[in-house]
Structure formats: C-alpha cells, structure tokens
Short mmCIF file of C-alpha atoms in Angstrom, two decimals:
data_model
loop_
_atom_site.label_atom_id
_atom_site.label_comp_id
_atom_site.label_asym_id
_atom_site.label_seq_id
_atom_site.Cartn_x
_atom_site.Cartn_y
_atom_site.Cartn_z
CA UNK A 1 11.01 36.42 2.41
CA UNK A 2 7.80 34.79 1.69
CA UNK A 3 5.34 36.85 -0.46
CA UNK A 4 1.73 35.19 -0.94
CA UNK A 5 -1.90 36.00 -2.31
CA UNK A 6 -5.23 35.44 -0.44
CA UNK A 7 -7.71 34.82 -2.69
CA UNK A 8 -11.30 34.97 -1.19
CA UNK A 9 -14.53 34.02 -2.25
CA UNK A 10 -17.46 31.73 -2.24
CA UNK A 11 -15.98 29.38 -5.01
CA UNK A 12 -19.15 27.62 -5.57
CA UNK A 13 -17.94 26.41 -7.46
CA UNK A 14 -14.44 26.87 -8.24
CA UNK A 15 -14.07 27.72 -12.19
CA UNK A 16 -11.44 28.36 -14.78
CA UNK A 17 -11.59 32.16 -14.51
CA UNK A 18 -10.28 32.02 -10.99
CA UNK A 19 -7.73 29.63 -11.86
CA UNK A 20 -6.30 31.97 -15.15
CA UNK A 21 -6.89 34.58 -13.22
CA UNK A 22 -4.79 33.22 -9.73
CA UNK A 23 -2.62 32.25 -12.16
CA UNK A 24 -2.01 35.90 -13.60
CA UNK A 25 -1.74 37.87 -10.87
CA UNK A 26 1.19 35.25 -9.54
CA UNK A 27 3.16 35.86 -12.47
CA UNK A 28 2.89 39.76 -11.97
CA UNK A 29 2.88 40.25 -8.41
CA UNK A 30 5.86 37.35 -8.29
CA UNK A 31 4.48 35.83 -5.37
CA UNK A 32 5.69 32.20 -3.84
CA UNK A 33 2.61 30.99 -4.00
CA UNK A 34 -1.61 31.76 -4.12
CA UNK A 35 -3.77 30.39 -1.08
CA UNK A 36 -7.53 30.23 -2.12
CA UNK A 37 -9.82 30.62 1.25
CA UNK A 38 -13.26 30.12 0.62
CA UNK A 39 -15.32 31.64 2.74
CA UNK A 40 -17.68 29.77 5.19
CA UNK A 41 -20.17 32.30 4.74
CA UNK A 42 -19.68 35.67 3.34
CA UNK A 43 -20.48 39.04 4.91
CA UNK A 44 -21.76 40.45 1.39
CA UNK A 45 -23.38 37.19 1.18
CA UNK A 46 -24.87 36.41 3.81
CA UNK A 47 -28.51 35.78 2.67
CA UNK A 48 -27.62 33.73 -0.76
CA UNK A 49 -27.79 30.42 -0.48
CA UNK A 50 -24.73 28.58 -1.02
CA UNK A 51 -23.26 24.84 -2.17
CA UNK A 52 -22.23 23.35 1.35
CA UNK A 53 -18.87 24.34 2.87
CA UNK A 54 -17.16 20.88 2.49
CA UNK A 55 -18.60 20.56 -1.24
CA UNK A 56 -17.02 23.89 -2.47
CA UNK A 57 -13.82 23.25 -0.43
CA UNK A 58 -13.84 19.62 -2.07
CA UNK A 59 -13.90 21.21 -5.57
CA UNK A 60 -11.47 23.77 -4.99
CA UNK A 61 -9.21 20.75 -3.60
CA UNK A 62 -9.22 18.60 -6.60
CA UNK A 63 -8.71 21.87 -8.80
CA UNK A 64 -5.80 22.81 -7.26
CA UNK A 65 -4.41 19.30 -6.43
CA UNK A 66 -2.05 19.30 -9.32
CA UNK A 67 -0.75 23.20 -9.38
CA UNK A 68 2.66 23.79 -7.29
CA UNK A 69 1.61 27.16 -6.76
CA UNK A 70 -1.59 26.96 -5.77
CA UNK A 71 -2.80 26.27 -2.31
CA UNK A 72 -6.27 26.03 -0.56
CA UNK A 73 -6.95 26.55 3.25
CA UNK A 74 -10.33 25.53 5.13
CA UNK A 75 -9.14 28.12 8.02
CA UNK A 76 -12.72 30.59 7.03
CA UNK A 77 -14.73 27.08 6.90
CA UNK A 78 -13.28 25.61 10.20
CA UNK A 79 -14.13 28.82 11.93
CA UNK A 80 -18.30 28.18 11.42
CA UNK A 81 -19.09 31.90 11.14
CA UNK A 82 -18.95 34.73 9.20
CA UNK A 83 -15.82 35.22 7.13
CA UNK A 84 -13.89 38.25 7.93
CA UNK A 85 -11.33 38.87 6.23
CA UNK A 86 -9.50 41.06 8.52
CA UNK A 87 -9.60 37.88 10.44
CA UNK A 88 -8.25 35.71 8.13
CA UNK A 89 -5.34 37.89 7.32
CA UNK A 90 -4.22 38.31 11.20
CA UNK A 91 -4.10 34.49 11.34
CA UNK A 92 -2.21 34.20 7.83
CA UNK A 93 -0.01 37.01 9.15
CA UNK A 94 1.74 34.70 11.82
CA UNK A 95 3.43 32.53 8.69
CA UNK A 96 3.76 34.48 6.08
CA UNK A 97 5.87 38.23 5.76
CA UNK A 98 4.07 39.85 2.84
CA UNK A 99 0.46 39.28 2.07
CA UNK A 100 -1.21 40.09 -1.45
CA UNK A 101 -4.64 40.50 -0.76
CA UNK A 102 -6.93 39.31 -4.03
CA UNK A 103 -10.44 41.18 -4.73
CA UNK A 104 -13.04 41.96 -7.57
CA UNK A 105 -13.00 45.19 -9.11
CA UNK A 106 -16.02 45.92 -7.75
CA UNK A 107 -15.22 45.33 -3.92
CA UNK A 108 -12.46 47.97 -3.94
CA UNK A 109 -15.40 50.55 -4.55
CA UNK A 110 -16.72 48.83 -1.40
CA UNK A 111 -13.86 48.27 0.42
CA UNK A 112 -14.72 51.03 2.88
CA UNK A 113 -17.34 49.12 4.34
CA UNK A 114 -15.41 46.17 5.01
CA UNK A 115 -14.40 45.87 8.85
CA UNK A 116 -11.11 47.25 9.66
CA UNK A 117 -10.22 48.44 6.36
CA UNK A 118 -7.23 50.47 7.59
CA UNK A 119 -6.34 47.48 9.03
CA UNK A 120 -6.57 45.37 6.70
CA UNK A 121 -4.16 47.52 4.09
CA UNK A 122 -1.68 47.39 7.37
CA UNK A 123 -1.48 43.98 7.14
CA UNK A 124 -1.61 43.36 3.27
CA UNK A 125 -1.31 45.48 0.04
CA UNK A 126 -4.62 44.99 -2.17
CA UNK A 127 -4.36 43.51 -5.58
CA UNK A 128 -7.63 44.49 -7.89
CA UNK A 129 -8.81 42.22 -10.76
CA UNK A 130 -9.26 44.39 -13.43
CA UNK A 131 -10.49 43.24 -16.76
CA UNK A 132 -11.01 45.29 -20.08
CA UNK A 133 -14.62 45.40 -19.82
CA UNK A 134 -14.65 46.83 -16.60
CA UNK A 135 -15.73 50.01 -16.08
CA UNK A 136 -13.97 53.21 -15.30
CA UNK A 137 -12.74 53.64 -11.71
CA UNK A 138 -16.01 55.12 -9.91
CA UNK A 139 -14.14 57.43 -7.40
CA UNK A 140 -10.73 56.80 -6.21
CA UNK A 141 -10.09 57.27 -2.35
CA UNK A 142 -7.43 55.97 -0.08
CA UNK A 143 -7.84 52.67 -0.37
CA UNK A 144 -8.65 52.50 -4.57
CA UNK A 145 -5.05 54.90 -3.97
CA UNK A 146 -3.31 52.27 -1.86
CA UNK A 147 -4.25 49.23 -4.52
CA UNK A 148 -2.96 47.73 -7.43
CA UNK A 149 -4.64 47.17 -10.18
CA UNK A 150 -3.62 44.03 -12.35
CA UNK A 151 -5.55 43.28 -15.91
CA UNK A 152 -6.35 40.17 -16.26
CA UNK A 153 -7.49 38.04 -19.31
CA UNK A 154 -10.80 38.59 -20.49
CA UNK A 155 -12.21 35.57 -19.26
CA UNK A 156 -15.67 35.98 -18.60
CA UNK A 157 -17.19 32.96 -16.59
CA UNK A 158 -19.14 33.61 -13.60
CA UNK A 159 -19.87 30.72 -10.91
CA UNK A 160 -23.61 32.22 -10.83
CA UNK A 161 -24.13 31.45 -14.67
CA UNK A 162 -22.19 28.24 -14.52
CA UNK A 163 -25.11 26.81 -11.37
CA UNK A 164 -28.29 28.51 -13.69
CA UNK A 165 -26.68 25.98 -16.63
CA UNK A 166 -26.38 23.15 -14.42
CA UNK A 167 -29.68 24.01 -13.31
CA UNK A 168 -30.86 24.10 -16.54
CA UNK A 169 -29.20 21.32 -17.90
CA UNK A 170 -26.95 23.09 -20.05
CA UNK A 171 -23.04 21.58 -20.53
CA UNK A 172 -20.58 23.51 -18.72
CA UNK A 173 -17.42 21.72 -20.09
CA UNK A 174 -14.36 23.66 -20.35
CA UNK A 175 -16.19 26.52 -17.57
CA UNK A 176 -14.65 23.99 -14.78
CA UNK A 177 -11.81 21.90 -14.67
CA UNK A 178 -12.86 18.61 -15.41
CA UNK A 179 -12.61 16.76 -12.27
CA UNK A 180 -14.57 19.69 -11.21
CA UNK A 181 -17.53 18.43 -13.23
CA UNK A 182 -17.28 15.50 -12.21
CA UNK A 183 -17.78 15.98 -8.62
CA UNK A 184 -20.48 18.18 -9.80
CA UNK A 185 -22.07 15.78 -11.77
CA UNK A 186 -21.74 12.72 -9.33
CA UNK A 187 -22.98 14.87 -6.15
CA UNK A 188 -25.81 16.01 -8.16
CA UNK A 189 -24.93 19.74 -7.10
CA UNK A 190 -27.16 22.98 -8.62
CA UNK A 191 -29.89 20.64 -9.68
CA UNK A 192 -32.00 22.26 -7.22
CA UNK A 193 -32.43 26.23 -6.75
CA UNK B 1 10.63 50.03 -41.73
CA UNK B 2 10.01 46.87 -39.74
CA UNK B 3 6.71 46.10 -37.34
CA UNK B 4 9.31 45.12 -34.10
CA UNK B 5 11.83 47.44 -32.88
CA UNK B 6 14.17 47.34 -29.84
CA UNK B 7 15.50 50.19 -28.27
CA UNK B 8 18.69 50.34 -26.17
CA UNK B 9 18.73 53.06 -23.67
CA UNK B 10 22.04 53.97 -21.81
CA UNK B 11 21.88 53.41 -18.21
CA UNK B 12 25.58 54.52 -17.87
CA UNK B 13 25.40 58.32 -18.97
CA UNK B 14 22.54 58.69 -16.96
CA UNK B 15 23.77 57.33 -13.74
CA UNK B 16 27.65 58.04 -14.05
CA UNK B 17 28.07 59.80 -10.74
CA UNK B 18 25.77 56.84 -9.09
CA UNK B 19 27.67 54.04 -10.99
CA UNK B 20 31.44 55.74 -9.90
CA UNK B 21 30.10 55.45 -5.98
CA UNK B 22 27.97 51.96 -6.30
CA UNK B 23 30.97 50.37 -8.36
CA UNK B 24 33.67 51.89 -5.92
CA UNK B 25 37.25 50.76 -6.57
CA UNK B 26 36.70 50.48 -10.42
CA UNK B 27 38.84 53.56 -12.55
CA UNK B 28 36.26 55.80 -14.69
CA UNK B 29 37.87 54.24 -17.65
CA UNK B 30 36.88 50.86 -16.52
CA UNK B 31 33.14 51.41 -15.87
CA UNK B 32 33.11 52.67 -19.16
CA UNK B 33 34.66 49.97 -20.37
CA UNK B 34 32.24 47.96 -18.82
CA UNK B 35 29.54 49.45 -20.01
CA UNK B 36 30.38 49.71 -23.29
CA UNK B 37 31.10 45.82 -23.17
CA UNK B 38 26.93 45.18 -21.37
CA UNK B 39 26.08 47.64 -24.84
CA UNK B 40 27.69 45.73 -27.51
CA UNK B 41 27.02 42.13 -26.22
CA UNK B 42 23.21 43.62 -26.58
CA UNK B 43 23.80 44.23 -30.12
CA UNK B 44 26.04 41.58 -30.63
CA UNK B 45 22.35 39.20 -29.48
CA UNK B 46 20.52 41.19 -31.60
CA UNK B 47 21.87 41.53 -35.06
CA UNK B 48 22.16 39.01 -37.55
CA UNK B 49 20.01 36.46 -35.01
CA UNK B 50 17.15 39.10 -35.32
CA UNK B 51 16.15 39.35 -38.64
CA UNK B 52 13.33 42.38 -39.35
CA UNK B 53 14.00 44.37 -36.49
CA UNK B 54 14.75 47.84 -36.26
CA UNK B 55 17.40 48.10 -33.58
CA UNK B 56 18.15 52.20 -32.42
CA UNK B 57 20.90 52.86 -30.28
CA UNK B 58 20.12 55.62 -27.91
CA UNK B 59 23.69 57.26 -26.96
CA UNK B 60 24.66 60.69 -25.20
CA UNK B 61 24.49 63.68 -27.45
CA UNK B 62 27.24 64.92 -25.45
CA UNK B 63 29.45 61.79 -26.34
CA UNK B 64 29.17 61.88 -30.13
CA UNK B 65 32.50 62.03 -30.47
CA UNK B 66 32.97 58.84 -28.00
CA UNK B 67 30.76 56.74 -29.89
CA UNK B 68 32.47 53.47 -30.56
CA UNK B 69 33.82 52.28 -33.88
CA UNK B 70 31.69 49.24 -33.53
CA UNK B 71 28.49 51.53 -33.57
CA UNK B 72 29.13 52.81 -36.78
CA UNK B 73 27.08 50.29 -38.23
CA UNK B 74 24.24 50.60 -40.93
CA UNK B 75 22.10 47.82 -38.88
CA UNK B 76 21.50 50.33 -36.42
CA UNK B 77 19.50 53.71 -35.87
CA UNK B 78 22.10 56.05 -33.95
CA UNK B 79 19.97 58.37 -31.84
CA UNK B 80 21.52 61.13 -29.75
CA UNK B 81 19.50 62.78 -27.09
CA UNK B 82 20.17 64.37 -23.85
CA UNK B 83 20.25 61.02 -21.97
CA UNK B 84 20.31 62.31 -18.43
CA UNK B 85 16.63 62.70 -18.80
CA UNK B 86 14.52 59.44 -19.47
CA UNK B 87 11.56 61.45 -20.20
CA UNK B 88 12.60 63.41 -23.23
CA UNK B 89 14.16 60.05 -24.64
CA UNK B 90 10.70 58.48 -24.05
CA UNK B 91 8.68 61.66 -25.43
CA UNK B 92 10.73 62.08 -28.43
CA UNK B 93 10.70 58.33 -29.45
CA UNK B 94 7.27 58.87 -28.78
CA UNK B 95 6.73 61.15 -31.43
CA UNK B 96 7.71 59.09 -34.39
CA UNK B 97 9.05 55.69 -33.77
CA UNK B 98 6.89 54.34 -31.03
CA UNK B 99 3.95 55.39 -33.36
CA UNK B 100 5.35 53.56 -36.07
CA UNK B 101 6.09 49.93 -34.93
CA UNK B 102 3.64 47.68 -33.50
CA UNK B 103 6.00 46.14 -31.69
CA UNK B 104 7.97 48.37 -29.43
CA UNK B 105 10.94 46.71 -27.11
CA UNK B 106 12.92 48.85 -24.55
CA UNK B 107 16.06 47.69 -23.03
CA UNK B 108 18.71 49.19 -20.61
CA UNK B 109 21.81 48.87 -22.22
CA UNK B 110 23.60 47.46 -18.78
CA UNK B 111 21.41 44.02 -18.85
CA UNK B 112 23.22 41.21 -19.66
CA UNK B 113 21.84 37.64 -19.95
CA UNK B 114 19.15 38.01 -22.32
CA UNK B 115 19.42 35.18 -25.80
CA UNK B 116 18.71 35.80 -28.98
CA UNK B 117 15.83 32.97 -28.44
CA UNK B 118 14.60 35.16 -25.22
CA UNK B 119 14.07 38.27 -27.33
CA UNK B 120 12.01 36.17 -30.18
CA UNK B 121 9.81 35.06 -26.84
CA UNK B 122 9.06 38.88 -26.30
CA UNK B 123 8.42 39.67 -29.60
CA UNK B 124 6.00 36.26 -29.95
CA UNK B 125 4.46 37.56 -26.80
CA UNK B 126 3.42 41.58 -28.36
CA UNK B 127 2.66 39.95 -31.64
CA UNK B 128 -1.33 39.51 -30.77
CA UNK B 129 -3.98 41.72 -31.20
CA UNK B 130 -4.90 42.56 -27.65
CA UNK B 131 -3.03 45.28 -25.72
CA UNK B 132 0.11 43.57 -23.89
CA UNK B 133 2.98 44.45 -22.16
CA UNK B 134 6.35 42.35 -21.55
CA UNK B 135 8.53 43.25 -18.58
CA UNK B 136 11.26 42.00 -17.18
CA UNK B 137 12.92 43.48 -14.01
CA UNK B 138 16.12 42.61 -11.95
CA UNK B 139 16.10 41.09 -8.60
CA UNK B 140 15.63 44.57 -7.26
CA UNK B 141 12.17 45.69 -9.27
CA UNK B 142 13.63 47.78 -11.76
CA UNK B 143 12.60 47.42 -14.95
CA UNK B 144 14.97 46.13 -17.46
CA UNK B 145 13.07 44.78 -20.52
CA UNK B 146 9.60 46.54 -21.26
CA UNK B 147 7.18 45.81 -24.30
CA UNK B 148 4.22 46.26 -25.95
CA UNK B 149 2.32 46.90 -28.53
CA UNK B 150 -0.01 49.24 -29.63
CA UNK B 151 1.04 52.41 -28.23
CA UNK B 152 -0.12 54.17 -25.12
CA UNK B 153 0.10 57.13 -23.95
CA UNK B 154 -1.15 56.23 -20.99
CA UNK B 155 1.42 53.44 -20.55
CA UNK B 156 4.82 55.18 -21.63
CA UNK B 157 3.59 58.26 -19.61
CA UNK B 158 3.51 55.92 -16.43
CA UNK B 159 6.30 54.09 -17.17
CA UNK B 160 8.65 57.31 -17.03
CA UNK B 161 6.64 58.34 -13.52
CA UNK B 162 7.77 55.40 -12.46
CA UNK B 163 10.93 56.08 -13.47
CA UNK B 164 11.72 52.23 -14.22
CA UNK B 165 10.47 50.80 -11.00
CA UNK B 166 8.08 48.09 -11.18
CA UNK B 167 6.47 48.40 -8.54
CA UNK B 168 5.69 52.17 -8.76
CA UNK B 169 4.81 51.49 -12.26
CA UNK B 170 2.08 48.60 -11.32
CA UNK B 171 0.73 50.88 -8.66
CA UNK B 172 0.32 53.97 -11.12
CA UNK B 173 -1.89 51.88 -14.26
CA UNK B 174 -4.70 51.81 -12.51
CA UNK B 175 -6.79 51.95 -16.11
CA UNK B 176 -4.31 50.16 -18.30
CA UNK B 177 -6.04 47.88 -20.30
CA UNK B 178 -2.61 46.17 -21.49
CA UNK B 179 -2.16 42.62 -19.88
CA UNK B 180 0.68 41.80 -18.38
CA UNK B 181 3.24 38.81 -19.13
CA UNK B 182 6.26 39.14 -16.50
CA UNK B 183 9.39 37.04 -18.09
CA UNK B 184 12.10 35.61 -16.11
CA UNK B 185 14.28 38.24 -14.12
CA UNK B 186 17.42 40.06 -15.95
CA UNK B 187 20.75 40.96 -14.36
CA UNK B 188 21.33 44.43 -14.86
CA UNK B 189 25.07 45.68 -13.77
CA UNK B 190 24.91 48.44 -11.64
CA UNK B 191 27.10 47.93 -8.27
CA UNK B 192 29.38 45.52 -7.13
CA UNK B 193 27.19 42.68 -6.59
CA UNK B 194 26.08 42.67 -9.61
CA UNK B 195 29.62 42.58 -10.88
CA UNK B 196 29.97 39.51 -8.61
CA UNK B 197 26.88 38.05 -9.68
CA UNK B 198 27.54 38.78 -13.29
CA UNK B 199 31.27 36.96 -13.00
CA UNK B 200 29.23 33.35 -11.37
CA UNK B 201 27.01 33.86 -14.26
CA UNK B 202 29.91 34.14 -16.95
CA UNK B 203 31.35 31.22 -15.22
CA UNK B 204 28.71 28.47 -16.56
CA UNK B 205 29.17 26.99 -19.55
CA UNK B 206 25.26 28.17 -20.97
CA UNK B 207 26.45 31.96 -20.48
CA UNK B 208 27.72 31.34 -24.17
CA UNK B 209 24.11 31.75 -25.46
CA UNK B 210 24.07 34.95 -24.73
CA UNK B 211 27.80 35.95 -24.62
CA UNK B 212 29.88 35.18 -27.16
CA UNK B 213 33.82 34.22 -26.36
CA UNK B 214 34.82 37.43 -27.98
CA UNK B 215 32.47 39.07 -24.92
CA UNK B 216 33.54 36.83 -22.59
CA UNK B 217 37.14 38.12 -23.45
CA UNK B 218 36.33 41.73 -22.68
CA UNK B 219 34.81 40.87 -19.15
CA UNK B 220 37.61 38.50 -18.41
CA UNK B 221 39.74 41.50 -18.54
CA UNK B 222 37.93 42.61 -15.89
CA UNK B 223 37.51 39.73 -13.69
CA UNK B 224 40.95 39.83 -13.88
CA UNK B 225 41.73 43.42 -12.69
CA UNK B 226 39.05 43.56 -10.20
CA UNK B 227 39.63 40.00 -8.91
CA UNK B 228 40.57 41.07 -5.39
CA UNK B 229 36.35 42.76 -5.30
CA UNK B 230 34.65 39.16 -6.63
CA UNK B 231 35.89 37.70 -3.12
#
C-alpha cells in the first residue's frame, strides 16, 4: 500500500530547510516517498509577488534530481489558477492509497479557513511541522485534534530572508543547495523587488 | 551508575492469555520457552559487547521464584513489579532510574534481531544535547525499541497512553519538543507469523550477529517441534 506526503508551498525558492525537513518527516511518518507541489499561485498568497512558476519548479527540479525519495509534480502549475489544495489531493487520490498531507505550524491554526477542510482530512491525515521555537498550540479544535505533530530540526531558513539577501547582495551559500544557486545566480533571480 | 541504561520489559507476562490464543498450537511450556529464549538472546547482545551500561531486567513479581538461573547475574538490575500493568513499570522507573541516566533505552523483551552494533547506533543517536527520541517499531506500529534522553514527563506519560502504538503515540505529542530518529523496523514475536518470519530470519547466515549458535540451538528446538506451523 502506497503511503506518500504532499508537500505544498511557494518554494521560491526551494531551500535546505524544506529539504531536512521533507526529509524528517519521511523517516517518521515511513512514507514511500515525498511529492513537493508548488503552488501556481497560493490562496494565502495571492497578492505577493512571486519568482515565475517555471523558475521555482526548475529549482525545485534540480534539488530533488538526485534524492530517491523525493519527487516534484507541476500538477498546481499546469492548472494556471489558484492552488487548492483540496484539489490537488482529489487528483493525487486516484494513484496513491494514503496521503500525508505536509503544513506549517502556523496553517493548522488556519486550517479552518481552507476550502473543504473536512474534506480535505477525509482524504489525507495532516502532518504539522513543529519546531522547538514554535509557540504553544493557540487553541486546539478538530482539525489541530485530527493532526500530527512531527518536530523537526531547528533549522531556521526562510525563502523570504534568503530573496532580501540576494537582493541585497548578501551570500546565501549553504541556505540552497548548490545547483540551486546557481540557477539563481545565472537567471539573475531576486535582484529586483 | 552509568549515563546509558537499557531496560527490558516482559511482553510475555503481560500478554500470556493473548500470546496462548495468537500462538495457537504451541504448549504453555513452549511459549515460555520461547520467550525466555527472545529474553536471554537480549542480554546475551547486551552484556560484555556493551560496556557502561546499566542493563535492568524487568520480570513478574509473581514469578520470582521462576526467574531463570541465567538471570542471576551481577551485570544486571533484577526488578520485580506487577508487570500486567505498563504504567506502574513506567511510573516507578520513573521515579528513580529514568531520572538518573541520560540515556534511557526501553526494549520489549520478545524483539529479536537487534546487534550489539544496532544498540551502540541508539545510544550514539541520545548522546547529544538536544531532546531526542529513538524508536523502533515492528511491521505492525508497535513500538519495540524507544529512547531518549533527558527525561520527560510529558513523553513517558504519552508513551504509556499510547500503550506502545506508534501511531497513537505520534498523534498524542502534540508539544514534544524531542526530535525524532525512526531506526530500521524490529521483529517482535508475538503470533504465528512472526514465528514464521522469525524462523526465515534465523535461516540467513547474518542472523549470527545477533544470535549466537547457542540461541540458535534453543529456537531450533522449536522449529523443530512446531515444523508442521512454519508451512
């Protein structure tokens, strides 16, 4: 029986947190493998302005390229509107038996204003990233009941801070994978705010 | 006293009645047998390969008088305690030894391919200054091998809630702070296909890393008794 995590997000760009992280929550959850989907634009996003689809699916490519476990699907980007993730998971549901789904601390304290929530925890069980500095659970109702909470590392690098540094031509070695940086560097990407 | 310690908690006592109906066609005297066999190979890993470790046998207060010659051992802490109840096992170690190592490694006494090398990986693991947690389950989610350091309350609280199961115990430490490393699956022998499955494992030549020929002897007795259930 196949068992996978969804991993949503914006990835722009893709760093090293995500990828410790990913690779975490495989190793506790024991799933077969982790499917990164960024988003083509995101419904708690929807005003920021983000790297172009194909750049941050490029990145996340040739980050993942070399990991057996790791996967990443353009299905959000193909569909050329906003991401839903109940979406996503009813298309994912028609290959795969179990679905982990992936999210922030924080969004499980939102959760309840995602579309279809109870629909969405039919379809998949909800794995939080927890880290030691986050803080205490703010109120715990069905659905912070109804998810599991893994700890991750303490690995504090945010994709916002990593794009102000690029912008501000600070190094960002070891935040990225190094092909990563590359592509950053030779598309010229977060030069411009 | 030593920083690691490794406790060994019966899953036979506990479960007989289960055991006697999931291992169906085996005499009483023969699960016991059994079991005792799973014990000792434990110990058999542990000592003299594990230098610095404070090894504690947890065995049925009821049994004293059953406890086998090969127990009476100064390497090991003898502890009786009601051992139908997980929870006062857990509370009362708890109390005093828990507290005292920083290093704190429970096993159930019915797991069987674990090396000597395997439990140095655990230990290596714990030995860090952040909060962490080893576990190891079966192919079923129960929890076989759990460690950590730097006791919780919080954490050994959950774990009896959960009473062993991994899942149940992810779903309850919702504010655990420990991370997590999940090392490779353990058999643990509690029905007849994991008598099978423990008889294909004996059967390969690397089983001798963590079961000695002397082992192998006492479960080749059994194989041989029981040969008509491994079809």
């Amino acid at each position: 029986m196949s068992k996978v995590g969804i991993f949503g997000g914006t990835f722009d760009p893709i760093h090293n947190g995500h990828l410790i992280t990913a690779q975490s929550v495989k190793e506790i959850r024991n799933l077969e493998k982790i499917i990164f989907i960024p988003a083509y634009i995101s419904p708690h996003k929807q005003h920021a302005k983000a790297s172009s689809a194909q750049h941050r699916l490029n990145m996340l490519k040739i980050a993942l390229e070399d990991i057996p476990f790791f996967e990443c699907s353009d299905f959000e980007i193909k569909q050329h509107t906003i991401s839903y993730t109940i979406d996503t998971l009813r298309e994912f549901k028609k290959t795969y038996d179990e679905i982990e789904l992936i999210i922030g601390y924080d969004n499980i304290f939102q959760f309840h204003t995602w579309k279809e929530p109870e629909e969405i925890l039919k379809l998949a069980n909800i794995v939080v990233l927890k880290r030691k500095s986050s803080h205490p659970l703010d109120f715990v109702d069905k659905y912070v009941d109804a998810a599991t909470f893994v700890q991750t590392r303490g690995i504090e690098i945010s994709a916002t801070d990593i794009r102000n540094r690029v912008h501000a031509d600070l190094p960002i070695y070891y935040l990225v994978p190094e092909k990563v940086l590359e592509y950053i560097n030779k598309n010229k990407l977060y030069k411009d705010n | 006293m030593n920083s690691k310690a490794v406790y060994i908690l019966p899953f036979y006592f506990s479960h007989a009645k289960e055991l006697s109906n999931n291992l169906d066609g085996f005499s009483k005297d023969d699960i016991s047998f059994l079991f005792e066999t799973l014990y000792l190979n434990i110990l058999e890993n542990l000592i003299g390969k594990q230098a610095k470790i404070d090894i504690y046998c947890i065995w049925d207060e009821n049994r004293k008088d059953n406890l086998p010659d090969e127990f009476k051992n100064s390497n090991y802490n003898i502890v009786f305690s009601d051992v139908s109840k997980k929870k006062l096992i857990l509370e009362r170690l708890s109390s005093k030894e828990f507290l005292s190592h920083k290093n704190n490694l429970i096993i159930f006494s019915d797991a069987i391919d674990i090396r000597p090398s395997d439990y140095e990986q655990y230990f290596n693991l714990l030995n860090i200054e952040d909060e962490s947690l080893v576990i190891a389950k079966n192919k079923e989610n129960s929890i076989a091998v759990f460690g950590f350091n730097n006791y919780s309350e919080e954490i050994i609280n959950n774990l009896i809630l959960s009473n062993f199961s991994y899942n149940d115990f992810l779903g309850r430490v919702k504010s655990c702070e420990h991370f997590m490393h999940i090392v490779n699956d353990v058999l643990l022998v509690r029905n007849i296909d994991n008598f099978k499955q423990l008889y294909q494992e004996l059967s390969q030549k690397k089983s001798i890393e963590y079961c000695s020929q002397p082992m192998h002897e006492r479960f080749t007795h059994l194989f041989v008794e029981y040969k008509d259930l491994l079809k």
